[in-house]
Short mmCIF file of C-alpha atoms in Angstrom, two decimals:
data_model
loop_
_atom_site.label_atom_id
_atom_site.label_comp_id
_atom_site.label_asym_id
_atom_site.label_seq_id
_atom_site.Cartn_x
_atom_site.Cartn_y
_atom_site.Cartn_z
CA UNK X 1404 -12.64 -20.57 23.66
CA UNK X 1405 -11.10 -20.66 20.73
CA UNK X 1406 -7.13 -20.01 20.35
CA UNK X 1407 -7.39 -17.51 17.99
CA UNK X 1408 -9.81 -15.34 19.85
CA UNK X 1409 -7.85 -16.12 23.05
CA UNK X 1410 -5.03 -14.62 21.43
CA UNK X 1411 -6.91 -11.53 19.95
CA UNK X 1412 -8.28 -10.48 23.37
CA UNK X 1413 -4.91 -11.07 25.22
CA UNK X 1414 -3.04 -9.06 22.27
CA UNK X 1415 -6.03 -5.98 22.74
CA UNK X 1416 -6.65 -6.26 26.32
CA UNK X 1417 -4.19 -3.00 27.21
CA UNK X 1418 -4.90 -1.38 23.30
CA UNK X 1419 -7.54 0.28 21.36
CA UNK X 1420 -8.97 -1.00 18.62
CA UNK X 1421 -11.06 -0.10 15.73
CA UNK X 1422 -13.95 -2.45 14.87
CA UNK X 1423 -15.70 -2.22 11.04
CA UNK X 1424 -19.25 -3.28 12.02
CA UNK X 1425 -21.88 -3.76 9.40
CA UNK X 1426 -24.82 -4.20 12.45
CA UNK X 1427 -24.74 -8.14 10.47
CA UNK X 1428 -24.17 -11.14 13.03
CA UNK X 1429 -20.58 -11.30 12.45
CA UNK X 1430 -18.92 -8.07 13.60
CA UNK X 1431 -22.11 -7.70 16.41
CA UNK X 1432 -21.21 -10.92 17.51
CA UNK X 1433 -17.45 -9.98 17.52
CA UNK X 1434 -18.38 -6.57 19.68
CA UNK X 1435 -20.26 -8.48 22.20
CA UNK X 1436 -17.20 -10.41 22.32
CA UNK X 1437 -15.23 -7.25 23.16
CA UNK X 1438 -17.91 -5.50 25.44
CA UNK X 1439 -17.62 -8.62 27.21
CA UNK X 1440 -13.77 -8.24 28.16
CA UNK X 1441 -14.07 -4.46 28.70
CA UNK X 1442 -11.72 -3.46 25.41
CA UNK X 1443 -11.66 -0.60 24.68
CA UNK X 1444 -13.29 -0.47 20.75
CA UNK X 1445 -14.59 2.32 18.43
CA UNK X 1446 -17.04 1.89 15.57
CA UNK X 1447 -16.85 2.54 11.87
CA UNK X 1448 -19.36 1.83 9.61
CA UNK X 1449 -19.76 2.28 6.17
CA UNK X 1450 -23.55 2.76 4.22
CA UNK X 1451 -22.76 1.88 0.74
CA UNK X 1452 -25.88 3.63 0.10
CA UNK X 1453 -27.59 0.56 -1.60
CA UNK X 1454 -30.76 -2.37 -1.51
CA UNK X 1455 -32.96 0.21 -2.15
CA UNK X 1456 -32.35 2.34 1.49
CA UNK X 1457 -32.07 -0.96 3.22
CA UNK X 1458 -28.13 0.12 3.91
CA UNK X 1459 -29.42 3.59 5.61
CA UNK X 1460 -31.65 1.12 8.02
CA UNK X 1461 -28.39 -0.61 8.98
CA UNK X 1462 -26.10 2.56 9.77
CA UNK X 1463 -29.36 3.82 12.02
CA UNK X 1464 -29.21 0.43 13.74
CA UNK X 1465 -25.27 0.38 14.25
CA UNK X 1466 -25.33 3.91 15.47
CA UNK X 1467 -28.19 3.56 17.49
CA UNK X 1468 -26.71 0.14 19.36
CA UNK X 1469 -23.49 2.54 19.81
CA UNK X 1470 -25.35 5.48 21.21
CA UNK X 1471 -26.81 3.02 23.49
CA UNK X 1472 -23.29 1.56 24.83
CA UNK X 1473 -21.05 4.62 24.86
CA UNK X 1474 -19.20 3.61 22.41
CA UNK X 1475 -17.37 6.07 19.87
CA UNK X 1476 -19.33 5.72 16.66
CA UNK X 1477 -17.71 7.09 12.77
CA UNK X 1478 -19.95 6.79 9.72
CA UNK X 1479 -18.84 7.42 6.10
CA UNK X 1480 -21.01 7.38 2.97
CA UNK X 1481 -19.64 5.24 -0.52
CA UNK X 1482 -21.39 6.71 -3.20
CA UNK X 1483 -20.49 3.89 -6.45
CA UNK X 1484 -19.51 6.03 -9.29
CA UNK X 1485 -17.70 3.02 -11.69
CA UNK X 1486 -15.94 -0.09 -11.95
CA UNK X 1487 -16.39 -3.44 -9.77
CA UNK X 1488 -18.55 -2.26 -6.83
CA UNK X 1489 -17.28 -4.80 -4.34
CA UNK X 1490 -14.01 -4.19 -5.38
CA UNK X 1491 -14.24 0.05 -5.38
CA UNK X 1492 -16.33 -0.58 -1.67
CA UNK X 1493 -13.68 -2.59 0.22
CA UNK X 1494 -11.21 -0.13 -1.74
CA UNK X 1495 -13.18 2.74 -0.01
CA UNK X 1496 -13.72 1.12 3.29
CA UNK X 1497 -9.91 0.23 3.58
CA UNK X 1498 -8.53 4.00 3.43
CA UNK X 1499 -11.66 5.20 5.99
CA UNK X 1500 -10.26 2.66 8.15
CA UNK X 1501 -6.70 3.57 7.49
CA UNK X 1502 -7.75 7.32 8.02
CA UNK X 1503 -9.46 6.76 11.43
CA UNK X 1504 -6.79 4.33 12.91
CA UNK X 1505 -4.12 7.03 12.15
CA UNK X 1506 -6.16 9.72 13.05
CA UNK X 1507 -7.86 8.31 16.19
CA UNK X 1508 -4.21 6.37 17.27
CA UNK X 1509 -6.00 3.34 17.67
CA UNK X 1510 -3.87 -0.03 17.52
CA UNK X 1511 -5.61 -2.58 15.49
CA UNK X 1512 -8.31 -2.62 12.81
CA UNK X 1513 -10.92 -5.82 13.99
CA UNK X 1514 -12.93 -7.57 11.31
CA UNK X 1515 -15.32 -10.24 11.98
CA UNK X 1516 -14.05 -12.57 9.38
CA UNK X 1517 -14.47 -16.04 10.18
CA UNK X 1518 -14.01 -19.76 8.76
CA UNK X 1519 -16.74 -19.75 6.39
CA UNK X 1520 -15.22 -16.48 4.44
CA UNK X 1521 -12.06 -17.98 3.90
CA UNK X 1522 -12.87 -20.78 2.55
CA UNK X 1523 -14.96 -19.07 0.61
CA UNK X 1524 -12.14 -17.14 -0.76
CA UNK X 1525 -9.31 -19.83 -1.09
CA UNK X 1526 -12.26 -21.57 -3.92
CA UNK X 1527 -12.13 -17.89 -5.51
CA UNK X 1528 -9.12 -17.15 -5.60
CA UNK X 1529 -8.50 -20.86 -7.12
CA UNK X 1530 -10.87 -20.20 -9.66
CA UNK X 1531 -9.03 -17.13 -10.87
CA UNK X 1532 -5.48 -18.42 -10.55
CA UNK X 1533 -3.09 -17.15 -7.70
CA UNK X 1534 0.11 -17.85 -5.68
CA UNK X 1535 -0.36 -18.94 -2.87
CA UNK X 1536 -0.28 -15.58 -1.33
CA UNK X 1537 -4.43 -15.43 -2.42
CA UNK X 1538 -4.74 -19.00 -1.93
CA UNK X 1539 -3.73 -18.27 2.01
CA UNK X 1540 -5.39 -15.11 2.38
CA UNK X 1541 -7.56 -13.77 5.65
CA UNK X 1542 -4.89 -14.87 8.22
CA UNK X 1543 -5.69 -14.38 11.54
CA UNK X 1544 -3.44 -11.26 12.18
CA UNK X 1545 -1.93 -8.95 8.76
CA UNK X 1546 0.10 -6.22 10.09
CA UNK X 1547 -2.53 -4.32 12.24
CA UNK X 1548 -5.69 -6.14 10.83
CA UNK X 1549 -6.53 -8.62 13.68
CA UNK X 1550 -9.25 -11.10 12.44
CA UNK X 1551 -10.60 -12.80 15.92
CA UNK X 1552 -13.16 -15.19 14.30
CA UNK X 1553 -11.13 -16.61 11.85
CA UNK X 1554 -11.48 -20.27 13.11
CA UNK X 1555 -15.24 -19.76 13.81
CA UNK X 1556 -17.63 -21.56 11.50
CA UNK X 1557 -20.89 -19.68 10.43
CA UNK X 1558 -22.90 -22.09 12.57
CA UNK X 1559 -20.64 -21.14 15.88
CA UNK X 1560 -21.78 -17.29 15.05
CA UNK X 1561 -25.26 -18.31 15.02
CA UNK X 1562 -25.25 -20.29 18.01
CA UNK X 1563 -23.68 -17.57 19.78
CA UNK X 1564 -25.90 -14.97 19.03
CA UNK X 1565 -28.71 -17.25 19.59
CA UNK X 1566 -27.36 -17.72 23.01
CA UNK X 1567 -26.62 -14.90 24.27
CA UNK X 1568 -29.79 -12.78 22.10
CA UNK X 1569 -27.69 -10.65 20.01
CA UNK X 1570 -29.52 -8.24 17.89
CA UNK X 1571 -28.57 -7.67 14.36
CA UNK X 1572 -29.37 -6.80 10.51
CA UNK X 1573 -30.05 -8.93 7.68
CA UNK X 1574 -28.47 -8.24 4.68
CA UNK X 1575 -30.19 -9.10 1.88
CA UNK X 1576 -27.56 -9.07 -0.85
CA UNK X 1577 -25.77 -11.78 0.65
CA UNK X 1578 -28.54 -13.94 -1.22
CA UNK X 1579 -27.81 -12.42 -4.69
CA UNK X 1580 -25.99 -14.28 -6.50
CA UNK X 1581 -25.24 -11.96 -9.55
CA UNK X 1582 -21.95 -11.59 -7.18
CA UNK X 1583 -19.57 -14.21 -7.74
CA UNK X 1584 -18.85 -14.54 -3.72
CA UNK X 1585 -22.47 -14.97 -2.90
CA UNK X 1586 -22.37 -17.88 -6.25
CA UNK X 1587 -20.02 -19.59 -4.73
CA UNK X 1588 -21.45 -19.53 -0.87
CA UNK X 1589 -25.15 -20.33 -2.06
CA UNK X 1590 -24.48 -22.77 -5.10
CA UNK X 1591 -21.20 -24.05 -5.42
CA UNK X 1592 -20.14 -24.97 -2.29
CA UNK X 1593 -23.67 -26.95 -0.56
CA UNK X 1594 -23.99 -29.34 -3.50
CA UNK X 1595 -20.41 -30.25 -2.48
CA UNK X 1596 -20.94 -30.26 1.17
CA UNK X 1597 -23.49 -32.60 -0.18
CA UNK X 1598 -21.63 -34.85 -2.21
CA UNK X 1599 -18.82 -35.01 -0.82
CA UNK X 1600 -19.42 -34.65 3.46
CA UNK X 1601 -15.56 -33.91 3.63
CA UNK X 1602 -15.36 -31.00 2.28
CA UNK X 1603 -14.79 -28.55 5.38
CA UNK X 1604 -12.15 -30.85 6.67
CA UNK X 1605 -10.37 -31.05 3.44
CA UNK X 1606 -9.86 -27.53 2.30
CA UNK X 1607 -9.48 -26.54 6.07
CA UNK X 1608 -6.44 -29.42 5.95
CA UNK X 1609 -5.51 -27.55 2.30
CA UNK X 1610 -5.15 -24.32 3.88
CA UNK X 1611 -3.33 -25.35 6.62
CA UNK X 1612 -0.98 -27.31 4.88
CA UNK X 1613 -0.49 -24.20 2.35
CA UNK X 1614 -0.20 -21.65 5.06
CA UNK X 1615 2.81 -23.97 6.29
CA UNK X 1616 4.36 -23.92 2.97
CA UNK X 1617 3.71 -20.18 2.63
CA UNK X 1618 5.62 -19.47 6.14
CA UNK X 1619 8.31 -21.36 4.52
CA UNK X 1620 8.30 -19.50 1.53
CA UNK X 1621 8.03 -16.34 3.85
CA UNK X 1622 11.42 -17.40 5.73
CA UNK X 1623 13.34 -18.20 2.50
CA UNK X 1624 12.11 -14.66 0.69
CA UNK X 1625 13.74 -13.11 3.89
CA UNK X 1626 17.01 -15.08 4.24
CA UNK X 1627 17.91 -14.49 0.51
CA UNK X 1628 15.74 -11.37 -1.08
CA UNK X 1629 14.71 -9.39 1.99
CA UNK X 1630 18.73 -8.13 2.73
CA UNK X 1631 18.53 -7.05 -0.68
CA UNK X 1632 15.82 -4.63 -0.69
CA UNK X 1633 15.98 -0.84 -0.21
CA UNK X 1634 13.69 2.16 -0.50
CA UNK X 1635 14.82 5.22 -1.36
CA UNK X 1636 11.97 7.81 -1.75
CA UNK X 1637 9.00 6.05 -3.21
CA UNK X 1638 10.72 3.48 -5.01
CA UNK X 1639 11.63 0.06 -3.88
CA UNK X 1640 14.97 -2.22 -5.76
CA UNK X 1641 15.56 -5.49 -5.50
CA UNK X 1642 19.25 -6.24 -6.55
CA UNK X 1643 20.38 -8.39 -8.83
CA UNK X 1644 22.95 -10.13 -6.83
CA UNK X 1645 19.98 -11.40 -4.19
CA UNK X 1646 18.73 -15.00 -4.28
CA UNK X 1647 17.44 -14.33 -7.73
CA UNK X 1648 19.93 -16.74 -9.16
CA UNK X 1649 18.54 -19.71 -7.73
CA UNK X 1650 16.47 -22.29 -9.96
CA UNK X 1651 13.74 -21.59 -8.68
CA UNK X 1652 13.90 -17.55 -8.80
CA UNK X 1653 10.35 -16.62 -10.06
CA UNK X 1654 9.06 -18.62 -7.57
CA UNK X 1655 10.50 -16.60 -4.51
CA UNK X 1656 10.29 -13.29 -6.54
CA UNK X 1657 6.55 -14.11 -7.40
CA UNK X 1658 6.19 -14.58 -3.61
CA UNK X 1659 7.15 -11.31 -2.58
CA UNK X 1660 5.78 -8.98 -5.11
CA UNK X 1661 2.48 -10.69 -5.66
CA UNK X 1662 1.74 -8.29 -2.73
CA UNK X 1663 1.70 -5.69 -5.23
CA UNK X 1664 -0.61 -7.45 -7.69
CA UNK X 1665 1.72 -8.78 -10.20
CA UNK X 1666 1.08 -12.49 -11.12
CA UNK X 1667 3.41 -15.07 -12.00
CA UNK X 1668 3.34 -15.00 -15.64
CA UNK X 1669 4.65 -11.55 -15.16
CA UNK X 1670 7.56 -12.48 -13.11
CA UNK X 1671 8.69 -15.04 -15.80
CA UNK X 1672 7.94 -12.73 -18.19
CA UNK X 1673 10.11 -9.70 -16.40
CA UNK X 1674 13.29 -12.68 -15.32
CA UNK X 1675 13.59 -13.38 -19.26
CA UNK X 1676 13.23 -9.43 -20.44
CA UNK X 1677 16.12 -6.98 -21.59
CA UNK X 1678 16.72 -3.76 -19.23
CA UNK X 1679 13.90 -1.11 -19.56
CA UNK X 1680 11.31 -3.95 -19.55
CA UNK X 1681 8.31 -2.45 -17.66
CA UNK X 1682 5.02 -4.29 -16.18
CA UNK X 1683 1.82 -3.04 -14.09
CA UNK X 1684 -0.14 -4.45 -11.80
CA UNK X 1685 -3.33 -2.33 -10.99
CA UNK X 1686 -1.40 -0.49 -8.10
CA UNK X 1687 2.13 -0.98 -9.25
CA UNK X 1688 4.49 -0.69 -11.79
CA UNK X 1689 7.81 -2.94 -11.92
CA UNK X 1690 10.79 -2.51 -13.96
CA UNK X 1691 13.97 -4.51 -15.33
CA UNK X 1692 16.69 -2.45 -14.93
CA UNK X 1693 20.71 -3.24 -15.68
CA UNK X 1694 21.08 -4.04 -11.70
CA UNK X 1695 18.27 -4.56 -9.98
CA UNK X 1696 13.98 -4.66 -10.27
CA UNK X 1697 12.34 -1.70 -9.74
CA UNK X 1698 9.15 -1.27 -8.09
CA UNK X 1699 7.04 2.07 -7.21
CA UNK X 1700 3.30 2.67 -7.15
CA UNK X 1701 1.99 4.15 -10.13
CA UNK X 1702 0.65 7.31 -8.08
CA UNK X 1703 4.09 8.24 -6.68
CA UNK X 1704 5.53 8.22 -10.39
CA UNK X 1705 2.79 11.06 -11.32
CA UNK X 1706 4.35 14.12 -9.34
CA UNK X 1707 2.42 17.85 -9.96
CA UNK X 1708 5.16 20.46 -10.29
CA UNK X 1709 5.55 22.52 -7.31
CA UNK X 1710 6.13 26.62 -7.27
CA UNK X 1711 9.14 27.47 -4.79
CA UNK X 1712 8.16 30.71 -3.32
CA UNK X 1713 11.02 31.67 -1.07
CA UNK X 1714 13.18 29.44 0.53
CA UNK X 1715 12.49 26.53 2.92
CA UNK X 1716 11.63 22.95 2.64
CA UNK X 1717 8.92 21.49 0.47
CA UNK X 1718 8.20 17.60 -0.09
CA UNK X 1719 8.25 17.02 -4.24
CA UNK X 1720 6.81 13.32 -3.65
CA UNK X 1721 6.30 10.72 -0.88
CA UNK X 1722 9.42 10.26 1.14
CA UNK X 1723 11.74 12.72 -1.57
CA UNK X 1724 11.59 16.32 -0.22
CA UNK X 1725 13.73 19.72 -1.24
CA UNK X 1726 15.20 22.07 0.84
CA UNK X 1727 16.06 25.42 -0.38
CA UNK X 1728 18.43 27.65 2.04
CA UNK X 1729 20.39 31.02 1.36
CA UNK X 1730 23.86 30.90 1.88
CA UNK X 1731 26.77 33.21 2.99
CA UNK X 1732 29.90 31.59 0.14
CA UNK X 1733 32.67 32.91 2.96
CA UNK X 1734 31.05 30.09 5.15
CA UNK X 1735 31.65 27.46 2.96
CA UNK X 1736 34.93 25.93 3.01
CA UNK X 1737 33.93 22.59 0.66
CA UNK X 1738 31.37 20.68 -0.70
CA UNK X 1739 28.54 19.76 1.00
CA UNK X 1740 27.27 16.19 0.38
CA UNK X 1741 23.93 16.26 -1.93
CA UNK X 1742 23.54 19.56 -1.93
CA UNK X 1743 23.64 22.17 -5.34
CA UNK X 1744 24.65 26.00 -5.10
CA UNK X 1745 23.04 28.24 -7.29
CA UNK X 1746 23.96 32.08 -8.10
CA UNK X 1747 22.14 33.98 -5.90
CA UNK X 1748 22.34 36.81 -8.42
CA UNK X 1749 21.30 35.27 -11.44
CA UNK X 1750 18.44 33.03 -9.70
CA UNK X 1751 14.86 34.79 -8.56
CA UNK X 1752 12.02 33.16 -6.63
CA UNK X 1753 9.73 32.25 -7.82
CA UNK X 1754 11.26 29.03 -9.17
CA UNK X 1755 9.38 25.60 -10.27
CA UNK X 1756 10.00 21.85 -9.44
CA UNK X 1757 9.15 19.16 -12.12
CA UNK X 1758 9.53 16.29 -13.55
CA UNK X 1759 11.81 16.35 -16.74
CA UNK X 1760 10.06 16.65 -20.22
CA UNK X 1761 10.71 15.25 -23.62
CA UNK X 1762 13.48 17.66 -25.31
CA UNK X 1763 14.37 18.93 -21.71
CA UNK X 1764 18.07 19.88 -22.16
CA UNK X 1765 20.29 22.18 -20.34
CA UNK X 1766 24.60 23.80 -20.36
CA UNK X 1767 26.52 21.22 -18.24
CA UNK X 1768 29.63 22.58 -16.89
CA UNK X 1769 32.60 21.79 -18.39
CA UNK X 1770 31.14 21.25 -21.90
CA UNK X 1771 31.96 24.82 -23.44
CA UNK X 1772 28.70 26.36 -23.50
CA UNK X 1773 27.37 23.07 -25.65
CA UNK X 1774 23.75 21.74 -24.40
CA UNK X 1775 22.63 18.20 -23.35
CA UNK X 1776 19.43 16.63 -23.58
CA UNK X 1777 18.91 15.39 -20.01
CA UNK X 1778 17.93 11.91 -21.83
CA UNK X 1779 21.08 11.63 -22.69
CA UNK X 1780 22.24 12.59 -18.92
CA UNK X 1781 20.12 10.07 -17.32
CA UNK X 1782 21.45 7.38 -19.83
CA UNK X 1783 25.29 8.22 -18.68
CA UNK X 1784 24.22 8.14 -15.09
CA UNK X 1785 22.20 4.79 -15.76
CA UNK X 1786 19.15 5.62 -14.22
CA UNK X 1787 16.29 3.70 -14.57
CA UNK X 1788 13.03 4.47 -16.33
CA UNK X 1789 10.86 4.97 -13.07
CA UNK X 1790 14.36 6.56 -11.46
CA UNK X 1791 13.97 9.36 -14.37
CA UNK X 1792 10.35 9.88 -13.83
CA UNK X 1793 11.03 11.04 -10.45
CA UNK X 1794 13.60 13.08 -10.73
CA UNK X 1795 13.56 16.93 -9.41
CA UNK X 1796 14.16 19.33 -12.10
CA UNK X 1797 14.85 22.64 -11.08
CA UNK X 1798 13.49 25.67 -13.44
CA UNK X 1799 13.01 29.37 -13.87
CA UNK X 1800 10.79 30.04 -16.71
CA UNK X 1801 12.11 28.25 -19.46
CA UNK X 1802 15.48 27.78 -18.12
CA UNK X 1803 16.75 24.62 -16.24
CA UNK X 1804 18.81 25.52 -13.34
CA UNK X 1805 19.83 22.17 -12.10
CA UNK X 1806 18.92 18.67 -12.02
CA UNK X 1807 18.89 17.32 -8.44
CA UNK X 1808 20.93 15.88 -7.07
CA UNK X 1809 23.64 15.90 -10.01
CA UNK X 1810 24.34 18.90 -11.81
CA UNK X 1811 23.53 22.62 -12.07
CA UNK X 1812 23.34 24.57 -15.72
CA UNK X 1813 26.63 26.36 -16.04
CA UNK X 1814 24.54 29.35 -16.97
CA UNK X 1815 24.12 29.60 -12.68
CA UNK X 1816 26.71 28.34 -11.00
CA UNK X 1817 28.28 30.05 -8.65
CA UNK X 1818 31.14 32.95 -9.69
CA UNK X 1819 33.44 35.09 -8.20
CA UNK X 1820 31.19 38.07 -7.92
CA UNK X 1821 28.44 36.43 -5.67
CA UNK X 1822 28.45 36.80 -1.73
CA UNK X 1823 25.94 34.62 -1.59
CA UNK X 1824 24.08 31.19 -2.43
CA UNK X 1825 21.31 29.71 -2.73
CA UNK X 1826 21.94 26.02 -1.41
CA UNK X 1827 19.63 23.22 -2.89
CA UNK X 1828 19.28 20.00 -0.91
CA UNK X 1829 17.89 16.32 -2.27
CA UNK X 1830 16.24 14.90 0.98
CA UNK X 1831 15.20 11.22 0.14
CA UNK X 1832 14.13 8.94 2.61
CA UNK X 1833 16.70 5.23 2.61
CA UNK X 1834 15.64 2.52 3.67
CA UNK X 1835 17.80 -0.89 3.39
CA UNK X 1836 21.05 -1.97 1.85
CA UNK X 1837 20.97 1.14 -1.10
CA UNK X 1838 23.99 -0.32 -2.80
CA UNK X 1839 23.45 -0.68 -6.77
#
């Protein structure tokens, strides 16, 4: 048996795992694998609703096979609206599986990925340019993705189902080559089989000599960038003071947010900017700031105001929530870290929670009734560009009230006359060494 499937079963054997089955020879091949070791597996299966109804044929096959084995079977339905299809599928496939691991509690996603499909991505990803991030891609284990057949060749799969009389689907796109995968499987890589009869052993060689180098990479990015990471809410810094001074400084930051999407001309691009300096990868955005790089997705920085009701807790963005509590002033005797009181008198529910605006100003204490534009604010406090965008801002109709967690209009802070407060609370989720 091979090692890699040895380890797969012995890391499942006491879990239970999802398994993305297509009814084609690979992932039926992989369940018989797991039928045959009694793990405990559940089903999911996507019909991409295409080859002319051939795809409804499949999910009737898969579902049957389950129905037939007692084995828990989930279906969804991608319905191609615009853009790459492969890419928006496997986008769509990814957050069903996601979903169903979190909601089922199952331990590992299976995919029946196997020698042949790496290779087959390595020349692709080559072709496009990549780190060697792409260039190593389809390991055998990626967080909770477990990929069994990794070191099985497309001729081992065959034999096995021949053996042991496996049933499964044909699937007839997989001889198209208008996409660029199937190009390279049917008509770039034979003729080189062909001319040059090495050509399994060599790039199998390549990508084991690159994964080495990429582990390498992998220990170095943790020794000297890693301690210098933190989260705090939905946005991730790298400081300055890391490993980032070293000669060879876009290599290691390329290496570690290449995850994101960003590619390397980007990071040499970013290293020689000036502060405010922003780039985007198709997830992320990543910024230059005076400190430290900046790095959020570009969902989390596009936050829907909120209406505050009465008080209580309510989450503003992922990992940043607001808690809004009424207060008796005789039971406070001092400040209390991160949180804002408001006059309980001149402040009425319901409130709002934004974002700031262009020409958003508001009365700072202390400044004799004179306004300031919270731009100007967020410059004195030196907060970054994706910092500002997700910043609470506290209103009542037109009014600010306070900007969280620093200051509160001076047109509601609390006075002499009120008994009571209303207590505002930043609640942001650290993770890391949060020094700036």
């Amino acid at each position: 048996m091979y090692p890699l499937l040895r380890k797969s079963l012995n890391l499942i054997k006491d879990k239970k795992v999802l398994l993305a089955l297509s009814g084609g020879i690979d992932s039926m091949v992989l369940l018989h694998l797991l039928m045959a070791e009694n793990i405990y597996v559940e089903v999911v299966h996507v019909d991409h609703a295409s080859r002319k109804g051939m795809s409804t044929h499949d999910k009737a096959f898969v579902s049957q096979f389950c129905k037939r084995n007692n084995i828990i079977f989930h279906t969804e339905n991608y319905i191609h609206s615009k853009g790459n299809f492969q890419q928006e599928a496997r986008n769509f496939r990814y957050l069903i599986f996601n979903n169903l691991l979190s909601f089922r509690q199952l331990d590992y996603l299976l995919t029946a990925h196997h020698l042949d499909d790496r290779k087959e991505t390595f020349l692709l990803n080559a072709f496009r340019g990549t780190g060697l991030r792409g260039l190593t891609s389809l390991h055998w284990k990626q967080g909770n993705i477990l990929r069994p057949l990794i070191e099985w060749k497309k001729s081992d799969i065959f034999n096995y189902a021949s053996k042991h009389q496996i049933p499964y689907v044909e699937d007839s796109s997989n001889e198209d080559n208008l996409y660029v995968r199937n190009l390279v499987r049917n008509s770039i890589i034979p003729p080189l089989e062909k001319m040059i009869p090495q050509t399994n052993q060599g790039i199998n060689a390549t990508l084991i000599n690159l994964s080495t180098t990429y582990d390498l990479l992998d220990e170095l990015v943790e020794k000297t960038i890693t301690p210098y990471i933190s989260m705090r809410g939905p946005v991730l810094s790298i400081h300055l003071d890391s490993g980032l001074h070293l000669t060879n400084a876009h290599a290691l930051l390329f290496h570690y947010v290449s995850q994101f999407g960003f590619n390397f001309h980007q990071v040499c691009q970013l290293m020689e900017s000036s502060t405010g300096a922003l780039f985007y990868s198709e997830t992320h955005i990543m910024e230059k700031s005076r400190k430290k790089i900046i790095l959020a997705q570009q969902t989390a920085t596009i936050i829907s105001p909120i209406t505050i009701h009465n008080f209580g807790t309510y989450e503003f963005s992922p990992g940043i929530s607001i808690t809004f509590v009424e207060v008796d002033k005789k039971a406070i005797n001092s400040e209390i870290d991160s949180t804002l009181f408001l006059s309980y008198q001149k402040c009425t529910f319901p409130l709002m929670v934004r974002t700031w605006l262009p020409g958003d100003f508001f009365f700072p204490p202390g400044m004799d009734g004179r306004r300031k534009k919270l731009k100007k604010l967020f410059g004195d406090l030196k907060l970054a560009n994706i910092e500002k965008s997700i910043t609470p801002v506290v209103v009542s109709e037109s009014h600010i009230l306070a900007v969280l967690p620093y200051k509160v209009d001076s047109r509601y802070v609390v006075n002499e006359e009120d008994d009571k407060m209303i207590g505002v609370s930043l609640h942001v989720e650290h993770i890391g060494n949060t020094e700036s």
